[in-house]
PDB file of C-alpha atoms in Angstrom:
ATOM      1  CA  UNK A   1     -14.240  -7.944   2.021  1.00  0.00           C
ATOM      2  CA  UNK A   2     -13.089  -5.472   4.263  1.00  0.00           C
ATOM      3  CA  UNK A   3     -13.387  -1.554   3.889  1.00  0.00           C
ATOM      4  CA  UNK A   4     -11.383   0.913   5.030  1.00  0.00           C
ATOM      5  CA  UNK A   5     -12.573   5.120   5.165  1.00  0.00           C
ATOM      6  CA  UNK A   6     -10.401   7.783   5.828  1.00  0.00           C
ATOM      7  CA  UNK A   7     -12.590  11.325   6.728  1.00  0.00           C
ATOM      8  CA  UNK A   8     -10.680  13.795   4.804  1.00  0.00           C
ATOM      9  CA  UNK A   9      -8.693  13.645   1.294  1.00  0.00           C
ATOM     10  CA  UNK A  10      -6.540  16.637   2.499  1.00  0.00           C
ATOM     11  CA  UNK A  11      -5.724  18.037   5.822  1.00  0.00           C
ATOM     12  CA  UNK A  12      -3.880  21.025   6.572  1.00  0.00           C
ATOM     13  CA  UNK A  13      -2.230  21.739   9.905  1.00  0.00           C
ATOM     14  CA  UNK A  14       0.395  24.131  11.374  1.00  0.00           C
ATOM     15  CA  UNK A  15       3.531  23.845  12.014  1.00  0.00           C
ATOM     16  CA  UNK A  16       3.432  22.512  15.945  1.00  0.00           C
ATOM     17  CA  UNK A  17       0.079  22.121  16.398  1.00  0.00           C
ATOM     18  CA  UNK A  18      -2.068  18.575  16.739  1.00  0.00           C
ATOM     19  CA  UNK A  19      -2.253  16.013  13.569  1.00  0.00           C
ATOM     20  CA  UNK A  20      -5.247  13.976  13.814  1.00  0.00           C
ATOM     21  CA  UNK A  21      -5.511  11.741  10.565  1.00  0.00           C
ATOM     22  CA  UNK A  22      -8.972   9.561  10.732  1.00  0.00           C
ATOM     23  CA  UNK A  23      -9.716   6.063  10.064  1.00  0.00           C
ATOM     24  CA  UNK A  24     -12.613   3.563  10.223  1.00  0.00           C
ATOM     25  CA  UNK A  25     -12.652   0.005   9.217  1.00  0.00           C
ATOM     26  CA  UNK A  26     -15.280  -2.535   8.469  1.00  0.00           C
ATOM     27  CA  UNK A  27     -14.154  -6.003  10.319  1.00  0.00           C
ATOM     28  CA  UNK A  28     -16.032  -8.067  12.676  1.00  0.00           C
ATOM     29  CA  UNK A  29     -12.951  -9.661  13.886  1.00  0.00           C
ATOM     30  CA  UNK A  30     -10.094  -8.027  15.546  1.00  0.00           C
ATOM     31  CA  UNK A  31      -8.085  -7.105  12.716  1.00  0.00           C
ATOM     32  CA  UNK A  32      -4.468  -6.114  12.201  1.00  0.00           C
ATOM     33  CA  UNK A  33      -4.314  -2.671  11.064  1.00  0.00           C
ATOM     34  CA  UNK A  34      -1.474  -0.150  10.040  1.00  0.00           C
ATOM     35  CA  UNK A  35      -0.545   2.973   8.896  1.00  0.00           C
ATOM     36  CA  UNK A  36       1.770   3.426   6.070  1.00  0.00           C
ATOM     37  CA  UNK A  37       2.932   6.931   5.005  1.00  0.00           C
ATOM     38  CA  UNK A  38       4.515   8.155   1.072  1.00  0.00           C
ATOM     39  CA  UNK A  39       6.987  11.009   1.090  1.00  0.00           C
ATOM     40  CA  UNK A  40       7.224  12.540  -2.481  1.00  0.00           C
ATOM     41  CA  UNK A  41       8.582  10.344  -5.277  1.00  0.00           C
ATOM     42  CA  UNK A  42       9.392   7.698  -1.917  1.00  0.00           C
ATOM     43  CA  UNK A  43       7.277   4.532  -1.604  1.00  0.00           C
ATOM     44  CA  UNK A  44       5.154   2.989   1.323  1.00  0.00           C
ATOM     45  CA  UNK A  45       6.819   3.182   4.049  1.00  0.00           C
ATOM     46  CA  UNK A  46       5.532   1.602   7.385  1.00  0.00           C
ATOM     47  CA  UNK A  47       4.275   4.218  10.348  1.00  0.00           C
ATOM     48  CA  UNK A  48       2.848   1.660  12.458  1.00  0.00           C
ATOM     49  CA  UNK A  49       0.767  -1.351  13.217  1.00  0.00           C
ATOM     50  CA  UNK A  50      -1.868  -2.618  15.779  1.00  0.00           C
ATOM     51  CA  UNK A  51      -1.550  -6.686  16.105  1.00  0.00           C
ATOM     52  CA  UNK A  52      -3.602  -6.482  19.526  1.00  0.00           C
ATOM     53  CA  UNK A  53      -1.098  -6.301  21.999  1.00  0.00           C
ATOM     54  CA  UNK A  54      -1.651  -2.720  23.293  1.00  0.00           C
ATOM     55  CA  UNK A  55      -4.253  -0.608  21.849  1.00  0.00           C
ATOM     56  CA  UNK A  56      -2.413   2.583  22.192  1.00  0.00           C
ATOM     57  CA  UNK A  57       0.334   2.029  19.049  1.00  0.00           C
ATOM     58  CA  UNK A  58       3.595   4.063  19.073  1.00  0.00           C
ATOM     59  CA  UNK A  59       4.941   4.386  15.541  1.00  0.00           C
ATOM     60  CA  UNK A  60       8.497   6.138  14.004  1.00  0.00           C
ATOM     61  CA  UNK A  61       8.492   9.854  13.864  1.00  0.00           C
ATOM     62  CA  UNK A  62       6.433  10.407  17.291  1.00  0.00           C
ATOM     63  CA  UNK A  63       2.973   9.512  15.342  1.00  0.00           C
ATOM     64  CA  UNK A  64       1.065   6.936  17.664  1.00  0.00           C
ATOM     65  CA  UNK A  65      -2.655   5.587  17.253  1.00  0.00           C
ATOM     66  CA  UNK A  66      -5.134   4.220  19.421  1.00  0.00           C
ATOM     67  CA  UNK A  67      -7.333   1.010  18.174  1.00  0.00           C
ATOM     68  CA  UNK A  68     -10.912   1.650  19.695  1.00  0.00           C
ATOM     69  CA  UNK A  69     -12.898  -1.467  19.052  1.00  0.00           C
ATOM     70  CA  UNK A  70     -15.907   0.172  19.865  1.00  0.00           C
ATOM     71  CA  UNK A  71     -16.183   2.904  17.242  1.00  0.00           C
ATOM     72  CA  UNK A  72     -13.757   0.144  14.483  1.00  0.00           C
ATOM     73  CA  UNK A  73     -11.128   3.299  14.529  1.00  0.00           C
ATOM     74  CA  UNK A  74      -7.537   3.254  14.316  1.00  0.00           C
ATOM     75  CA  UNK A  75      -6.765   7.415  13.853  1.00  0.00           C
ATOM     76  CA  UNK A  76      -3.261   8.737  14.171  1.00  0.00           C
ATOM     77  CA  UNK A  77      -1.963  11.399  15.917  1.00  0.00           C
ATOM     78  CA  UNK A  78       1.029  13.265  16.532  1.00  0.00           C
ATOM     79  CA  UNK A  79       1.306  16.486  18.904  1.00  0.00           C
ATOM     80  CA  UNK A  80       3.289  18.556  17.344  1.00  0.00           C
ATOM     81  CA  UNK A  81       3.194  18.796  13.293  1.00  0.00           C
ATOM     82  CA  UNK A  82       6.718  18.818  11.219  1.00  0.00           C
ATOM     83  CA  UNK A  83       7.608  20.401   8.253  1.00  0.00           C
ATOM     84  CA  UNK A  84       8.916  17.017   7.640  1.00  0.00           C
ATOM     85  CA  UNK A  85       5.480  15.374   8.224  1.00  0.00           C
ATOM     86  CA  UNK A  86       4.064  16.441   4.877  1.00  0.00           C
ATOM     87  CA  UNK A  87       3.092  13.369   2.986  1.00  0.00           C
ATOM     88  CA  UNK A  88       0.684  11.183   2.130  1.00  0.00           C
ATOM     89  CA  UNK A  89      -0.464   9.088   4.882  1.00  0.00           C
ATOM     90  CA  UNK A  90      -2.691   5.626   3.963  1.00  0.00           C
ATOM     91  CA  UNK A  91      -4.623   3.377   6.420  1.00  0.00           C
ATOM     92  CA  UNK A  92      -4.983  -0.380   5.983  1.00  0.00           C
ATOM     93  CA  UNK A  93      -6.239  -3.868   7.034  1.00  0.00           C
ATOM     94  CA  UNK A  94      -5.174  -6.836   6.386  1.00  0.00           C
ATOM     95  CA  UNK A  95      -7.419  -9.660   5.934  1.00  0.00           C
ATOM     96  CA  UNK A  96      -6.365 -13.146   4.956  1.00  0.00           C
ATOM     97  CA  UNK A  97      -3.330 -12.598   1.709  1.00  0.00           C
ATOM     98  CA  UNK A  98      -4.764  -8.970   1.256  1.00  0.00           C
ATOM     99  CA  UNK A  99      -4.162  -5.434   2.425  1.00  0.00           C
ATOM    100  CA  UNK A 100      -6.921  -3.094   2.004  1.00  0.00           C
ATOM    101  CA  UNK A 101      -6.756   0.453   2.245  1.00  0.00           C
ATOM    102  CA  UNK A 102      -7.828   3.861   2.487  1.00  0.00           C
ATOM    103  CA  UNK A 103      -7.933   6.528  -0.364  1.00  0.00           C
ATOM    104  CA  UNK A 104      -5.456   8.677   1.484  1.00  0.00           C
ATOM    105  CA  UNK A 105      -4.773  11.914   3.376  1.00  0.00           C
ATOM    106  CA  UNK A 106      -2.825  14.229   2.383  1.00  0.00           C
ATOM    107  CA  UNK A 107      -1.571  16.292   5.147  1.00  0.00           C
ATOM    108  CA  UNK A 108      -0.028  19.787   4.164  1.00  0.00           C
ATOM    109  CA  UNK A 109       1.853  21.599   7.066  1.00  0.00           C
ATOM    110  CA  UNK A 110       2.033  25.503   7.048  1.00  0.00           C
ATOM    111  CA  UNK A 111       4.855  27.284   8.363  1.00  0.00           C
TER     112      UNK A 111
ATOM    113  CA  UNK B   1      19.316  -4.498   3.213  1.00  0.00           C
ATOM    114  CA  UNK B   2      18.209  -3.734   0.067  1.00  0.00           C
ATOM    115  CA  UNK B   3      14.427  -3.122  -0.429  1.00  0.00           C
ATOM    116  CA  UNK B   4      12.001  -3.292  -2.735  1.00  0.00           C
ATOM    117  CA  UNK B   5      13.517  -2.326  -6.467  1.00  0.00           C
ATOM    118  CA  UNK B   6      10.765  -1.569  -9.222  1.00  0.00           C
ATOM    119  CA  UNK B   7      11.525  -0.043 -12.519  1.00  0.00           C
ATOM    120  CA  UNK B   8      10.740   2.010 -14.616  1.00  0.00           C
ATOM    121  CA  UNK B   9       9.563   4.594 -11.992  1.00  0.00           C
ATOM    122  CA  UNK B  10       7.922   6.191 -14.766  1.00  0.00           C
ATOM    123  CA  UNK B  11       6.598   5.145 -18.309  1.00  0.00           C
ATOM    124  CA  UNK B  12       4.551   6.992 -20.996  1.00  0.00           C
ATOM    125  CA  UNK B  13       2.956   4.551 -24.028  1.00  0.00           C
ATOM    126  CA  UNK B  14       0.276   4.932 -26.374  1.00  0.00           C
ATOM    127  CA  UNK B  15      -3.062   3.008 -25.876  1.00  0.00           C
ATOM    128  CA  UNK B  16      -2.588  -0.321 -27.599  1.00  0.00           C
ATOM    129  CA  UNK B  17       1.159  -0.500 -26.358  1.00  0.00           C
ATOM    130  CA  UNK B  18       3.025  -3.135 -24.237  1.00  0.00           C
ATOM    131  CA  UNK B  19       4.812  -1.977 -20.933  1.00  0.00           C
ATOM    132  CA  UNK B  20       6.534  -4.478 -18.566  1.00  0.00           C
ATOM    133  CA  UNK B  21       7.281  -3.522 -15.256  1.00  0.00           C
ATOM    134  CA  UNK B  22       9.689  -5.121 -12.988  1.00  0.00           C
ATOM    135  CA  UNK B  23       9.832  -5.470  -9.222  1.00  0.00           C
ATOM    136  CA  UNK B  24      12.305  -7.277  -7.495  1.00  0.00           C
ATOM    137  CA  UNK B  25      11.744  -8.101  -3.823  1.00  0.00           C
ATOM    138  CA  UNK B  26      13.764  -8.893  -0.572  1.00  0.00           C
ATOM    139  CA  UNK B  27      15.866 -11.461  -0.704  1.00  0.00           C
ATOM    140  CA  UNK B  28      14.456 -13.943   1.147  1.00  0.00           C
ATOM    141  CA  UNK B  29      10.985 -12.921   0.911  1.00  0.00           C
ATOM    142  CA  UNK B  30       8.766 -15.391  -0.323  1.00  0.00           C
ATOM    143  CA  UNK B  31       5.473 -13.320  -0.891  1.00  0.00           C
ATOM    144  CA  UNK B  32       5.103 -10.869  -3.718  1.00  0.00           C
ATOM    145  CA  UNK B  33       2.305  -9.120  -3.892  1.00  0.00           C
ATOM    146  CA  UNK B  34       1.385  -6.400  -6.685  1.00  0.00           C
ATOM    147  CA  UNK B  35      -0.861  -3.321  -6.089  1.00  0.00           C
ATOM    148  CA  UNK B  36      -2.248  -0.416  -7.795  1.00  0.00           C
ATOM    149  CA  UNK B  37      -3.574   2.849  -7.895  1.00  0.00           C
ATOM    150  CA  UNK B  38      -5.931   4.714 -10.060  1.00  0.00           C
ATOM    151  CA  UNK B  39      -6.636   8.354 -10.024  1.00  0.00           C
ATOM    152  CA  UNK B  40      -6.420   8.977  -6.311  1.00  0.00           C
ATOM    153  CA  UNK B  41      -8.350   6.105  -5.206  1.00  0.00           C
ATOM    154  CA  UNK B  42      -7.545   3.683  -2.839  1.00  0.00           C
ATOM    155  CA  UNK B  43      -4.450   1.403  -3.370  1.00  0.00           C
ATOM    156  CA  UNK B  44      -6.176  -2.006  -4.463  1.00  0.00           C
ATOM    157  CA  UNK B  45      -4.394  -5.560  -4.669  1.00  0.00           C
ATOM    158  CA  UNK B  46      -3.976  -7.014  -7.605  1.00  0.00           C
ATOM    159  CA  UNK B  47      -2.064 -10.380  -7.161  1.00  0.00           C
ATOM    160  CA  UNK B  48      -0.367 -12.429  -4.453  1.00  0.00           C
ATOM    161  CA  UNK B  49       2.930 -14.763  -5.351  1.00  0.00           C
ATOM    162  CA  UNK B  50       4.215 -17.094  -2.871  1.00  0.00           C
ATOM    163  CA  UNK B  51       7.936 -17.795  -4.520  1.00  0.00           C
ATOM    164  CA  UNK B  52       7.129 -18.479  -8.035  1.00  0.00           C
ATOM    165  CA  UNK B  53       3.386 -19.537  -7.880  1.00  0.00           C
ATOM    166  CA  UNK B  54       0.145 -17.484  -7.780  1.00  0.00           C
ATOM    167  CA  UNK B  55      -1.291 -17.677  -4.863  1.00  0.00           C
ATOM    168  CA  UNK B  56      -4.137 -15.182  -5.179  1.00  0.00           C
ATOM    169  CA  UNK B  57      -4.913 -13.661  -8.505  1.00  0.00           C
ATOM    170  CA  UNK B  58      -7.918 -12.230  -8.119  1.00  0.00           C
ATOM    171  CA  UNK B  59      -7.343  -8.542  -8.437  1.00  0.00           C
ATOM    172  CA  UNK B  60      -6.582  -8.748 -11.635  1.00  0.00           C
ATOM    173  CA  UNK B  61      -8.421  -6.708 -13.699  1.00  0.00           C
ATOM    174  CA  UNK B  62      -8.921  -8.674 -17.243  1.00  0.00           C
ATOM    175  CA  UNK B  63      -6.832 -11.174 -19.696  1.00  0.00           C
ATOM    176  CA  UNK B  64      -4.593  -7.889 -20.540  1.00  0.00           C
ATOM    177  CA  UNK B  65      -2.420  -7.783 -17.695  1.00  0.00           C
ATOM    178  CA  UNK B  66      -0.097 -10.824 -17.126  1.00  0.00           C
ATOM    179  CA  UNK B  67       1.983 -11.759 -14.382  1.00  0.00           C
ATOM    180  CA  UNK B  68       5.130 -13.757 -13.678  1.00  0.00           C
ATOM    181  CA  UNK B  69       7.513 -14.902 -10.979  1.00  0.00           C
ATOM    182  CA  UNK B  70      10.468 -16.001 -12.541  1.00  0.00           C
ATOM    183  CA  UNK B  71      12.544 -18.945 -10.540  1.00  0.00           C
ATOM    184  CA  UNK B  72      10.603 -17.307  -7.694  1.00  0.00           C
ATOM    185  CA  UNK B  73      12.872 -13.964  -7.365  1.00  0.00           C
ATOM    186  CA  UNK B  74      12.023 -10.971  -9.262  1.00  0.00           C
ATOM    187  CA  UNK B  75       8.160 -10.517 -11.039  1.00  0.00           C
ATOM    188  CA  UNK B  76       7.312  -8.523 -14.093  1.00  0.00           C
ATOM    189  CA  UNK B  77       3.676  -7.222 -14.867  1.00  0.00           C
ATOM    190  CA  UNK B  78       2.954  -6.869 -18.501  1.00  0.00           C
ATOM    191  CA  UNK B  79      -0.011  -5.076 -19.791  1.00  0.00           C
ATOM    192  CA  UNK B  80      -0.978  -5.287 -23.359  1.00  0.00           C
ATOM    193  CA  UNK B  81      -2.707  -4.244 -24.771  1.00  0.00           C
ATOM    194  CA  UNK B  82      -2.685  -1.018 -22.702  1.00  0.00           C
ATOM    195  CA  UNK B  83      -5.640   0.972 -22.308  1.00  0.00           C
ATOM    196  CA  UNK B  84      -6.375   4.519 -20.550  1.00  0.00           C
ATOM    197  CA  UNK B  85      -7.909   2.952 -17.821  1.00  0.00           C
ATOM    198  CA  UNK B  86      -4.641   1.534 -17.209  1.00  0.00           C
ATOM    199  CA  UNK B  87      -2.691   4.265 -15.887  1.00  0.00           C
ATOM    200  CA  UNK B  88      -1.708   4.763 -12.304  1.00  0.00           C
ATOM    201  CA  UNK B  89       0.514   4.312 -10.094  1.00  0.00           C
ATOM    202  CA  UNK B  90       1.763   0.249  -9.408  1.00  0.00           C
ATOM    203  CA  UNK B  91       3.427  -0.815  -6.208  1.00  0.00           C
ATOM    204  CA  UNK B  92       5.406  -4.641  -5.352  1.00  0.00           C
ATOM    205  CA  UNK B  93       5.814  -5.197  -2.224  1.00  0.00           C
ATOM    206  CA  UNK B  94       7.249  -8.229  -0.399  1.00  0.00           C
ATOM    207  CA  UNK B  95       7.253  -9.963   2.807  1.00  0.00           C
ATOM    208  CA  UNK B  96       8.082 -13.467   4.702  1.00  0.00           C
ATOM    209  CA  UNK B  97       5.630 -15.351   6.249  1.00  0.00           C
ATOM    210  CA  UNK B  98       3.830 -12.951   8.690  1.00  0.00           C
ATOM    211  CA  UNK B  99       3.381 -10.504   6.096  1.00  0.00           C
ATOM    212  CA  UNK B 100      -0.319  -9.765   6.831  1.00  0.00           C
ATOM    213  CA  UNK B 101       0.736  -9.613  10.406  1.00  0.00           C
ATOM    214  CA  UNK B 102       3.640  -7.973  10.596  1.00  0.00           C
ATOM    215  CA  UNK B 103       3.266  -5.642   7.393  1.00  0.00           C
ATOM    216  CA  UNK B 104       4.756  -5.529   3.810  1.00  0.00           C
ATOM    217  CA  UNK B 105       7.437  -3.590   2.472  1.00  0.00           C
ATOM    218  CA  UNK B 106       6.728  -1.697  -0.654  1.00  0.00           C
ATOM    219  CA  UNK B 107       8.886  -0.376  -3.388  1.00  0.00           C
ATOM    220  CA  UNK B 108       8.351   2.760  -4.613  1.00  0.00           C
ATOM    221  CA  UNK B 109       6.105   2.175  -7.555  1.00  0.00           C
ATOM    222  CA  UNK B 110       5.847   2.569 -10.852  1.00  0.00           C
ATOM    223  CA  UNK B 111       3.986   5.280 -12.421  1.00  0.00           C
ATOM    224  CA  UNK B 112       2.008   4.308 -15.838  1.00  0.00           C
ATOM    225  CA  UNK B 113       0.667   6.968 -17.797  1.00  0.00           C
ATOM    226  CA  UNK B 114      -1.591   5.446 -21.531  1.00  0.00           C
ATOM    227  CA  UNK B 115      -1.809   8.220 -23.688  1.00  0.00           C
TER     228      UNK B 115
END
């Protein structure tokens, strides 16, 4: 079965600076991976996906993030935080019927 | 299009209770899948429907929770009896074929709290 960490249950950034959410996955094939993010009282909603045509992913809301085979990472970034960015933000990989993912980040942005 | 409908969003029962919760997916979508969360951990599968048969039930926790896919459209998920252990937060999502591929589209869960 696959695994899926995400380095750090919280994050906190400011307003306009970098967001740099982490993930690692266990696969030993090339996966498909994603991103989904949960606005308060919202559901999943997708950010973005890798399906190995580019490994530099561009996703809604400016967030993009780069598949590195090498260290199994897919982290997402965005350059310049959003009020509108706070949520909670969930990595996954899918792996025959089955998504698994992260525990979740929680990314807080300060005014 | 409409997306991914569950309801309740929330319910509070007793340990030893019944709850039912409903999803109801794309139309059109064959898969179903159901998901849930406990305390801040990850988001784990539970089950996998592919129009009104179970593909994959092997996330299911124990004889207690039950799972249906009426005529192939909407699901329910019945717990009973519930137990603490039970609460969380339960997600449906759907997809067509290239689900795992392309990505599912969840509805906005159901919270469960067993008092």
């Amino acid at each position: 079965a696959q695994s899926v960490t995400q380095l750090g249950s919280h994050v906190s950034v400011s307003e306009g600076a970098l967001v740099l959410l982490r993930c690692n996955y266990s696969s030993s094939v090339p996966p498909y991976l994603f991103w989904y993010v949960q606005y308060p009282n919202q559901g999943l909603q997708l950010l973005l996906k890798y399906t190995s045509a580019a490994t530099l992913v561009k996703g809604i809301n400016g967030f993009e993030a780069e598949f590195k085979k090498s260290e199994t990472s897919f982290h997402l970034t965005k350059p310049s935080a959003h009020m509108s960015d706070a949520a909670e933000y969930f990595c996954a990989v899918s792996e025959g019927n089955q998504f698994y993912f992260g525990t979740g980040t929680s990314l807080t942005v300060i005014p | 299009e409409a997306g991914v409908t569950q309801f309740p969003s929330h319910s509070v029962i007793e340990k030893g209770q019944t709850v039912t919760l409903r999803c109801d997916p794309i139309s059109g979508h064959d898969n179903l899948y159901w998901y849930r969360r406990v305390m801040g951990k990850e988001i784990k599968f539970l089950l996998h429907f592919v129009k009104e048969s179970k593909q994959d039930e092997s996330g299911m926790p124990n004889n207690r929770f039950l799972a249906e896919r009426t005529g192939g459209t909407y699901s329910t998920l019945k717990v009973q009896p519930a137990e603490l252990e039970d609460s969380g937060v339960y997600f449906c999502a759907s997809s067509q074929e290239w689900g795992y591929r392309d990505g599912y589209t969840f509805g906005s869960g159901t919270r469960l709290t067993v008092v």
